XYZ file of C-alpha atoms in Angstrom:
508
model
C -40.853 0.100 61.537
C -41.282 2.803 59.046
C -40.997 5.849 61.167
C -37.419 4.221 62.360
C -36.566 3.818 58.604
C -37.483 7.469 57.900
C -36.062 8.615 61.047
C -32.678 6.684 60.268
C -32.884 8.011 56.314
C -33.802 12.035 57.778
C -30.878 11.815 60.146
C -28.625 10.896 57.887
C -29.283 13.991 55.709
C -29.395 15.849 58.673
C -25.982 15.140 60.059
C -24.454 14.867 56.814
C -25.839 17.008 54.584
C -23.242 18.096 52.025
C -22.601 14.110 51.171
C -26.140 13.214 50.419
C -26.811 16.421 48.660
C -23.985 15.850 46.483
C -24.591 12.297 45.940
C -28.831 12.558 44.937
C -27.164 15.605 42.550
C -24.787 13.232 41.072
C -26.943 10.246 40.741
C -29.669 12.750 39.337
C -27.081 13.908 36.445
C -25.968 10.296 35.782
C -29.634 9.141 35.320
C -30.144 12.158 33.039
C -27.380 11.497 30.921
C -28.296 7.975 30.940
C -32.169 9.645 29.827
C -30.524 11.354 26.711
C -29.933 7.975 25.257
C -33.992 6.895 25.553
C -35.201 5.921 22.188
C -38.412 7.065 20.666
C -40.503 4.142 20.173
C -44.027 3.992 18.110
C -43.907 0.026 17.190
C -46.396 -2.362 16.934
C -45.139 -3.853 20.368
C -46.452 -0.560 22.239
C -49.848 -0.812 21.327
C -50.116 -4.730 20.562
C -49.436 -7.805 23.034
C -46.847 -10.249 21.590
C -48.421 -12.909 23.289
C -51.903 -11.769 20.689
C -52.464 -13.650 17.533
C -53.104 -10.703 15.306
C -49.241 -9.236 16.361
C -47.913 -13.200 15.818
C -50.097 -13.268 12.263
C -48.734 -9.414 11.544
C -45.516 -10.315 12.602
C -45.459 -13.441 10.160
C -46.972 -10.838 7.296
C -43.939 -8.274 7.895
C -41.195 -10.915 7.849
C -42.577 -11.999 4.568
C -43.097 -9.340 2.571
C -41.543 -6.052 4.287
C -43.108 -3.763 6.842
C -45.744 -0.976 5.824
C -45.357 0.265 2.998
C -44.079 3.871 2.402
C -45.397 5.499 -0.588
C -44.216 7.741 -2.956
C -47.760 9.757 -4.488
C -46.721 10.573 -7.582
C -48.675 14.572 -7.698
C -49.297 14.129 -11.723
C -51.880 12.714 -14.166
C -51.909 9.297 -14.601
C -52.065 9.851 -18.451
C -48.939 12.048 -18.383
C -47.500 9.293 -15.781
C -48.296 6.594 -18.076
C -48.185 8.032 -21.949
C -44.954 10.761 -21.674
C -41.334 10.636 -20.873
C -42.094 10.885 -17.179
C -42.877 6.763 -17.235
C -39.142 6.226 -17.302
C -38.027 9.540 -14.856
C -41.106 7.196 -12.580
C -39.377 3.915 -13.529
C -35.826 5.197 -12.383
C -36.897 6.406 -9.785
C -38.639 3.064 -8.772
C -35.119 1.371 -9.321
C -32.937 4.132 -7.323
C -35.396 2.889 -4.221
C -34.792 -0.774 -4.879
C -31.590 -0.304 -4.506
C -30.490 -2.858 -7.072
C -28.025 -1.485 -8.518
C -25.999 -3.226 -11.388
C -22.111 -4.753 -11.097
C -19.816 -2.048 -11.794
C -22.334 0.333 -12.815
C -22.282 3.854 -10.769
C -25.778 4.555 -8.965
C -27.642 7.937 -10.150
C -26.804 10.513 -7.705
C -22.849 9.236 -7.193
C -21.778 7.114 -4.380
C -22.521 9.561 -1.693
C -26.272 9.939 -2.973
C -29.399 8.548 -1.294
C -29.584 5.771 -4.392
C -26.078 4.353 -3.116
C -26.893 4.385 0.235
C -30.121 2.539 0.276
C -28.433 0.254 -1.974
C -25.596 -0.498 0.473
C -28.292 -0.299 3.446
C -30.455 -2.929 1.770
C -33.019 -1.383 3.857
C -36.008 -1.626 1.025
C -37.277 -5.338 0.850
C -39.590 -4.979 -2.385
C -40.672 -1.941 -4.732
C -43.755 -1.659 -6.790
C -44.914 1.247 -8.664
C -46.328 2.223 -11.897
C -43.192 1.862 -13.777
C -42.074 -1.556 -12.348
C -45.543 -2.854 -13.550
C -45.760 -1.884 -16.703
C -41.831 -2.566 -17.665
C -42.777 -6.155 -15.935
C -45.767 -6.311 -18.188
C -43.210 -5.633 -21.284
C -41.273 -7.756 -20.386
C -43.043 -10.636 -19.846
C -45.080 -10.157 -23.377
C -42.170 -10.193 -24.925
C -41.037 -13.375 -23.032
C -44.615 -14.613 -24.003
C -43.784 -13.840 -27.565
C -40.318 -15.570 -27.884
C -42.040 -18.273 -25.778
C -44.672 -18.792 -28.380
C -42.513 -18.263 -31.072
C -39.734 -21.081 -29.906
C -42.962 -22.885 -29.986
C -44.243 -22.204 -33.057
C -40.689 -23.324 -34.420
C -40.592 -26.284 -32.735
C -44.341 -27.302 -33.417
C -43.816 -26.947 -36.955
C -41.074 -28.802 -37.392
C -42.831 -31.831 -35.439
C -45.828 -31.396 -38.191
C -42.976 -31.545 -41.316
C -41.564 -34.607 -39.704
C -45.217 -36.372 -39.143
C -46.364 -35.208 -42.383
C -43.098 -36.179 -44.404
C -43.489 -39.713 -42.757
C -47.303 -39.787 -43.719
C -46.702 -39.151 -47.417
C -43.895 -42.238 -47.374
C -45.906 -44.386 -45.458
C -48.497 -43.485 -48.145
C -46.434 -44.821 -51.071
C -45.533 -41.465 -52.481
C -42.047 -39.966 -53.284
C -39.560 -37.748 -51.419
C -40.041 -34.598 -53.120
C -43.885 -35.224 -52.999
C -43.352 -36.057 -48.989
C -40.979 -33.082 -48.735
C -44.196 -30.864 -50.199
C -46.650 -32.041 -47.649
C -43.515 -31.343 -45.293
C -43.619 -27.955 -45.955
C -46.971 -27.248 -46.302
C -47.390 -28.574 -42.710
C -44.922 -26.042 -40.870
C -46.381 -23.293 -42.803
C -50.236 -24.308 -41.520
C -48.961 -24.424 -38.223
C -46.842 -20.778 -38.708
C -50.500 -19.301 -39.938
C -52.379 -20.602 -37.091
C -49.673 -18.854 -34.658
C -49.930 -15.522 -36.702
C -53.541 -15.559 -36.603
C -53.055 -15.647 -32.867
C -50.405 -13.221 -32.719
C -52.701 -11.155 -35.031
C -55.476 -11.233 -32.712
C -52.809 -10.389 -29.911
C -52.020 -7.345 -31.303
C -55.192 -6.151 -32.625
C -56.555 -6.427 -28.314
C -53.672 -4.429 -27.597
C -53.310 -2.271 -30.246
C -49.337 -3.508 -31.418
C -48.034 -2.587 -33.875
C -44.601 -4.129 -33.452
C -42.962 -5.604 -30.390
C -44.182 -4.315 -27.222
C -42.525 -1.354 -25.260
C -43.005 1.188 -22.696
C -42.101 3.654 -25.479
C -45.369 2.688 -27.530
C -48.431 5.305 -26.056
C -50.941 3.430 -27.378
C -49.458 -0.195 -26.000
C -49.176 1.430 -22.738
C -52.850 2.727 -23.127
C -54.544 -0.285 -23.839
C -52.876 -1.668 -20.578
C -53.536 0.595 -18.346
C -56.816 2.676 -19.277
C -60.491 1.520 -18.953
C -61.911 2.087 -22.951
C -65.191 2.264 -21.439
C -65.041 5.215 -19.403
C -63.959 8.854 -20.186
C -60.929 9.204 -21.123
C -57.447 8.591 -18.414
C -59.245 6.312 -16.481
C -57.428 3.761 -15.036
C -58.331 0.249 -14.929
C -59.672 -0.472 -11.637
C -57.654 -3.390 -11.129
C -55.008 -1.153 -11.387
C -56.272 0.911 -8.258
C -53.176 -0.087 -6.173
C -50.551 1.740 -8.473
C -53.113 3.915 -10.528
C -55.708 5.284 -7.794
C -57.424 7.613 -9.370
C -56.847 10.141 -12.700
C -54.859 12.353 -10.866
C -51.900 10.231 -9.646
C -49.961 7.418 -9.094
C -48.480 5.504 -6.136
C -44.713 3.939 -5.337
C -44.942 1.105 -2.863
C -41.805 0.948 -0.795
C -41.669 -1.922 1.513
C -38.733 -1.707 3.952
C -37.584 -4.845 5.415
C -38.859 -6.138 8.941
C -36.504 -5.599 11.933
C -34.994 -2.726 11.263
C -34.149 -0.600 14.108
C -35.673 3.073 14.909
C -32.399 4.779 13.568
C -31.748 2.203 10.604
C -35.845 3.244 9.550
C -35.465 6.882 10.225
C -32.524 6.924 7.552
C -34.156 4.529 4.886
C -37.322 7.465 5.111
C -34.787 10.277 5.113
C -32.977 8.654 2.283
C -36.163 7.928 0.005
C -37.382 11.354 0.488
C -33.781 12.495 -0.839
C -34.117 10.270 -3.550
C -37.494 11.526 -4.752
C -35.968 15.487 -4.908
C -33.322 14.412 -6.824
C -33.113 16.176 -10.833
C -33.166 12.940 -12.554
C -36.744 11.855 -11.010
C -37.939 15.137 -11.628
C -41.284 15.382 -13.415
C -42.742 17.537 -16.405
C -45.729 19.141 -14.681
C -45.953 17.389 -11.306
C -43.753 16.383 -8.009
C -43.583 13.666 -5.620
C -45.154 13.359 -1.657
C -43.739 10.805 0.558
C -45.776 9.607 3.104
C -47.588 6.311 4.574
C -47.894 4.606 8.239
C -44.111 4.089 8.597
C -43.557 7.487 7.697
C -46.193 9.309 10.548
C -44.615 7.059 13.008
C -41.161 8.251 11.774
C -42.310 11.807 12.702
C -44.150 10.980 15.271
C -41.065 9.271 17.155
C -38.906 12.680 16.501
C -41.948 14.757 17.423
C -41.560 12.313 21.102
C -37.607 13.335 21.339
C -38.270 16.937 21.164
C -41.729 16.870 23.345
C -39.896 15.605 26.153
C -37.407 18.667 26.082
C -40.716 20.608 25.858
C -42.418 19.500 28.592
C -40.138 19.394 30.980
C -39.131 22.548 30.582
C -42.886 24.727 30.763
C -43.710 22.150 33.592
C -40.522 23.700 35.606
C -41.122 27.210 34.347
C -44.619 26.880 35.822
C -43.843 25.500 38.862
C -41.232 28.581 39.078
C -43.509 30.812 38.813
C -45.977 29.514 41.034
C -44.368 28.150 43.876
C -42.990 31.249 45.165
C -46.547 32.837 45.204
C -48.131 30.062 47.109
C -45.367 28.794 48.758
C -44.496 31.134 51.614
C -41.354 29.734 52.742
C -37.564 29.514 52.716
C -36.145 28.101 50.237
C -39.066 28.171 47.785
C -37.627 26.696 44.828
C -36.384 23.779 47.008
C -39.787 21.482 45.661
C -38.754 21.906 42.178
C -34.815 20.695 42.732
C -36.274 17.565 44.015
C -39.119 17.356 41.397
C -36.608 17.624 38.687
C -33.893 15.024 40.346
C -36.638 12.782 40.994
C -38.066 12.682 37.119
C -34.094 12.634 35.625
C -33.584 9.730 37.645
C -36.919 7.662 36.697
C -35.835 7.833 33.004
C -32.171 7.238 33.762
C -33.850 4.160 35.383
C -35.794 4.103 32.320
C -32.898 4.266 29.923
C -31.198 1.535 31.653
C -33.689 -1.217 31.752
C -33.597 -0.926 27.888
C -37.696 0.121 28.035
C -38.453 2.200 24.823
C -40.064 5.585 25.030
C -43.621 5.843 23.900
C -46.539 8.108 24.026
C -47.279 7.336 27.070
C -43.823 7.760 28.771
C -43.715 11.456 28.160
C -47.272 11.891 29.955
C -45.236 10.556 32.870
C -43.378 13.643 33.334
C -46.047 16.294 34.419
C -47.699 13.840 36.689
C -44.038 12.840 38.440
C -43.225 16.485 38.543
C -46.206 16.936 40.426
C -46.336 14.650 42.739
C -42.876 15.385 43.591
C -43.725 18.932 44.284
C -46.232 18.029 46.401
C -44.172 15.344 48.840
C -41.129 18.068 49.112
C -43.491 20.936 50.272
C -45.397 19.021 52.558
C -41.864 17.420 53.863
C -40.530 20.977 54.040
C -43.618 22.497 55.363
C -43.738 19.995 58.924
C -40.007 20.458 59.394
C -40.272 24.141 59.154
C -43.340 23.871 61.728
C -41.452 21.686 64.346
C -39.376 24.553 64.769
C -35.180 24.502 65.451
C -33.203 22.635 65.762
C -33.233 20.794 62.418
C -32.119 16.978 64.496
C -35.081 17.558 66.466
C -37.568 18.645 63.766
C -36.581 15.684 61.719
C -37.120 13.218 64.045
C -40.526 14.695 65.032
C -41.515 14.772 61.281
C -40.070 10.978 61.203
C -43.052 10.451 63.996
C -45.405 12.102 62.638
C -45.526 13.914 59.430
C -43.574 11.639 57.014
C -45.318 8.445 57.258
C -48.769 9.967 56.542
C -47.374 11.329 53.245
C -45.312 7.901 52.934
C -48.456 6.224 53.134
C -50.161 8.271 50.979
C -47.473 7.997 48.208
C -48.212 4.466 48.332
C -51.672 4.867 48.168
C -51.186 6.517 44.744
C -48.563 4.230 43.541
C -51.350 0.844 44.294
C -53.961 3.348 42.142
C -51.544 3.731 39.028
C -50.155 0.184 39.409
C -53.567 -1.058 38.304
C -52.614 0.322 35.341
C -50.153 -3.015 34.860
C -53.651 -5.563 34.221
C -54.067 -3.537 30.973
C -53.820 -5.342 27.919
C -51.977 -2.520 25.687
C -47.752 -2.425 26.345
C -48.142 1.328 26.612
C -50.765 1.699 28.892
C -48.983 -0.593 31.287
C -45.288 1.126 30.902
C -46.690 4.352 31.935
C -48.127 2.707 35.627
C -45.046 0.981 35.850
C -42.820 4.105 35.267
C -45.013 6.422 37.036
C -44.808 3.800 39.888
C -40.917 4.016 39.754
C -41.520 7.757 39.345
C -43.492 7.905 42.986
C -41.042 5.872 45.226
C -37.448 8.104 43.737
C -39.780 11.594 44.370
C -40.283 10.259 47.795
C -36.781 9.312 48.933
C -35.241 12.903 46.843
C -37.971 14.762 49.026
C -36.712 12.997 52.060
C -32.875 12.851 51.527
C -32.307 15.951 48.917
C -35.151 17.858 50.395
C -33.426 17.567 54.411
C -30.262 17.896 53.414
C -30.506 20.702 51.650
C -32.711 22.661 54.575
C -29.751 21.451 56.844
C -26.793 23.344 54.512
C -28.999 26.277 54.617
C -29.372 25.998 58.567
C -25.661 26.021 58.640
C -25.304 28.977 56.264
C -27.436 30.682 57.809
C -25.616 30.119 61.297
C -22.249 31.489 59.933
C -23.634 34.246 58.537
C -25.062 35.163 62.157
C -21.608 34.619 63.443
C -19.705 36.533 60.960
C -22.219 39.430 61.190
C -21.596 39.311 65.084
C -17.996 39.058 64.804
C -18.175 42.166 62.093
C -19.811 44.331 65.044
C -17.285 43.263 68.093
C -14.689 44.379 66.065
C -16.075 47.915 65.108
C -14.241 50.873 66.986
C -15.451 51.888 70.752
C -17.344 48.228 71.103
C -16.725 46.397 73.915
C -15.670 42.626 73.548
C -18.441 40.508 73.093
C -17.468 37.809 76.432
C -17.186 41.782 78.237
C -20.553 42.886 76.863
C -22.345 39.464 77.638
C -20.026 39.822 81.125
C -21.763 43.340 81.742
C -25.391 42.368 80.910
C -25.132 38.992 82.829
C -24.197 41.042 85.940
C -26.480 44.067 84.913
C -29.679 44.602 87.284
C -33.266 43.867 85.926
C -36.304 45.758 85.703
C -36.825 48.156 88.821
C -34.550 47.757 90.940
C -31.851 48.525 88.538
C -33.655 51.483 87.227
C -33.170 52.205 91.023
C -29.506 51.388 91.472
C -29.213 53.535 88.482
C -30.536 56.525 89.958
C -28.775 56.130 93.027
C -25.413 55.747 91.700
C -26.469 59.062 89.672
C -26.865 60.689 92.842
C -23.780 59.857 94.495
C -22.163 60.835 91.442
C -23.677 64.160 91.300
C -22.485 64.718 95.244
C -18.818 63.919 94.777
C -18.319 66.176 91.916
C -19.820 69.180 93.896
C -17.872 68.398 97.284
């Protein structure tokens, strides 16, 4: 069965060689057109099972509360951070990221600037930095304060009332009552300031709080007991260490690859802009999303790289070790063979990973390998091409058939792995195996066949060229004359005789 379906495949490049060269070439093109499109992909889902409850329970964590976080390192002293001017350039900044940006106000940066576009993006789910924490912590003193105080008003006048009724219950008169009235509200009002006093005296107020007050801000974020511009360590997550701070910058879950890759671009933009910039420090962006960013560009242009010293080597080498025609015939079909497994690729929808680009000097090779040894058998059978196909259909093309598929079963294995990655690259590589064989067989054939028939006409054009130069006798006269020439000694004979006879009519 087989060596009739390679037989029947063979032949078909064989007889018509110029239409299946010229349609594996433009399927080849197609699928590598189709390949530009592939996506860099460096998700969870590549390295995790969905089907896993730690993706399902990570899955439930992004959705929540963003993806991983990008941070901002803030490359300063946490004391200048915290106690100079540079709290609010930190603070704007913070709020540029957000992306909230106020009704009719214009965003720093114009409409065309990075703080516009993550703001009409709404790419950033939640920001926390040092800024956002400590005008939250302002803010919600002061809300403490009024709080207290509202209280405070109303708790006093509830004492007047109870002690105005008292003192008329008790039998004295309203001006007397309206004394222990107001000596009730002011009991209560020093009890509150007592509070408020010992309020301030913890944090070191002096009037209302504000990000604007050093020693406010000091008291919140500094440890007292050690040396001096050490942060609280509950603060760790926005104060590290002395020498920094950090900018969380969650973006929301689900964005896509290009949606991501702009939201990074567009906070890095943000964090070089003049407004942000800092006294006697800069800002770093990095974090998870961020090295996965990179990495996924790093895959685009690796690809590009890869393919292109795999076919330089293979350039240089096969025409030292393959002694041949048509050397670089291996490497057409190597190169067909890998555009069309990621056209295939591309189509499905599958992402590209890590893994996926490890497919390509692996395919290349193996592709190599099934055209020469293809090329090599039909090149021993001898001519004519028909017949040395159909031998190599017999003989020599299901061995290496077989063997392909011996090497497809090993990397199919590869599909029991638990890790998405791991099993795209058998799959692909499996793909990769079964177009290498049927380019080697089709594009490989028909391609020895054009050159067959090149070669031909140039035989009969350099035959024609000599019948037709001056003094030559016709070629049907000079095959006439040989055909009816005498061989070997007996015409050397004849020869000699005529010469005679010759000689003895000229001298009569």
């Amino acid at each position: 069965m087989v060596p009739r379906v390679l037989a029947a495949v063979m032949g078909l490049a064989v007889r018509r060689p110029a239409a299946v060269a010229g349609a594996v070439l433009a399927l080849a093109a197609a699928a590598g057109l189709l390949a530009l499109r592939l996506e860099p992909s460096t998700g969870l889902d590549t390295l995790v099972g969905r089907a896993t409850p730690g993706h399902a329970a990570t899955q439930t964590l992004h959705r929540r509360f963003g993806d991983d976080a990008v941070y901002v390192l803030v490359r300063e002293s946490a004391a200048r951070v915290a106690l100079t001017d540079d709290l609010g350039r930190v603070l704007g900044l913070e709020g540029c990221l957000s992306g909230n940006v106020p009704q009719g106000v214009a965003p720093p940066g114009g409409a065309r600037g990075p703080c516009a576009r993550l703001a009409r993006s709404r790419s950033v789910k939640v920001v926390f930095g040092p800024g956002t924490f400590l005008n939250e912590a302002v803010g919600q003193i002061s809300d403490q304060l009024r709080a207290a105080a509202a209280g405070q008003t109303r708790e006093a006048a509830s004492a007047g009332r109870a002690a105005y009724r008292r003192a008329l219950r008790a039998g004295l008169g309203d001006r007397q009552a309206r004394v222990a009235r107001r000596q009730a509200r002011e009991a209560v009002a020093a009890r509150f300031y007592q509070e408020l006093l010992a309020l301030a005296l913890r944090y070191g107020l002096t009037s209302a709080p504000s990000l604007d007050d050093p020693r406010f801000v000091a008291r919140v974020v500094f440890d007292d007991r050690k040396p001096a511009g050490t942060p609280k360590a509950r603060l760790a997550s926005i104060f590290p260490g002395r020498d920094g701070a950090l900018i969380h910058v969650r973006l929301r879950h689900g964005l896509s690859e290009a949606r991501r890759r702009a939201a990074i671009a567009d906070v890095r933009a943000a964090t070089r802009m003049p407004q942000w910039r800092l006294s006697r420090g800069d800002y770093a962006v990095t974090g998870a999303p961020v090295v996965l960013e990179e990495l996924s560009a790093s895959l685009g242009s690796s690809i590009a790289v890869l393919l292109a010293v795999a076919l330089i080597v293979m350039a240089l080498t096969l025409p030292m070790v393959f002694r041949a025609r048509l050397r670089l015939l291996p490497l057409l079909v190597a190169l067909a063979a890998t555009a069309m497994t990621f056209g295939v690729t591309a189509l499905a929808g599958v992402p590209l990973t890590m893994a996926s680009i490890a497919v390509i000097p692996v395919l290349i090779g193996l592709a190599v390998d099934y055209a020469i040894q293809i090329q090599s058998r039909i090149q021993e059978s001898g001519p004519p091409l028909s017949r040395a196909a159909r031998q190599v259909a017999r003989r020599g093309a299901p061995t290496i058939a077989v063997a392909g598929a011996a090497t497809a079963a090993g990397f199919l294995v590869l599909v029991l792995s638990p890790v998405p990655m791991v099993r795209g690259f058998g799959v692909l590589l499996v793909v990769g195996i079964a177009l290498a064989l049927g380019c080697a067989l089709t594009l490989g054939i028909a391609a020895q066949a054009l050159a067959d028939k090149r070669s031909v006409r140039a035989r009969e054009r350099e035959g024609d060229a000599t019948a037709s130069m001056p003094g030559a006798a016709p070629r049907g006269a000079r095959a006439r004359t040989a055909a009816l020439r005498p061989a070997g000694a007996l015409g050397a004979a004849t020869r000699r005789g005529a010469g005679r006879g010759y000689a003895n009519l000229v001298a009569t």
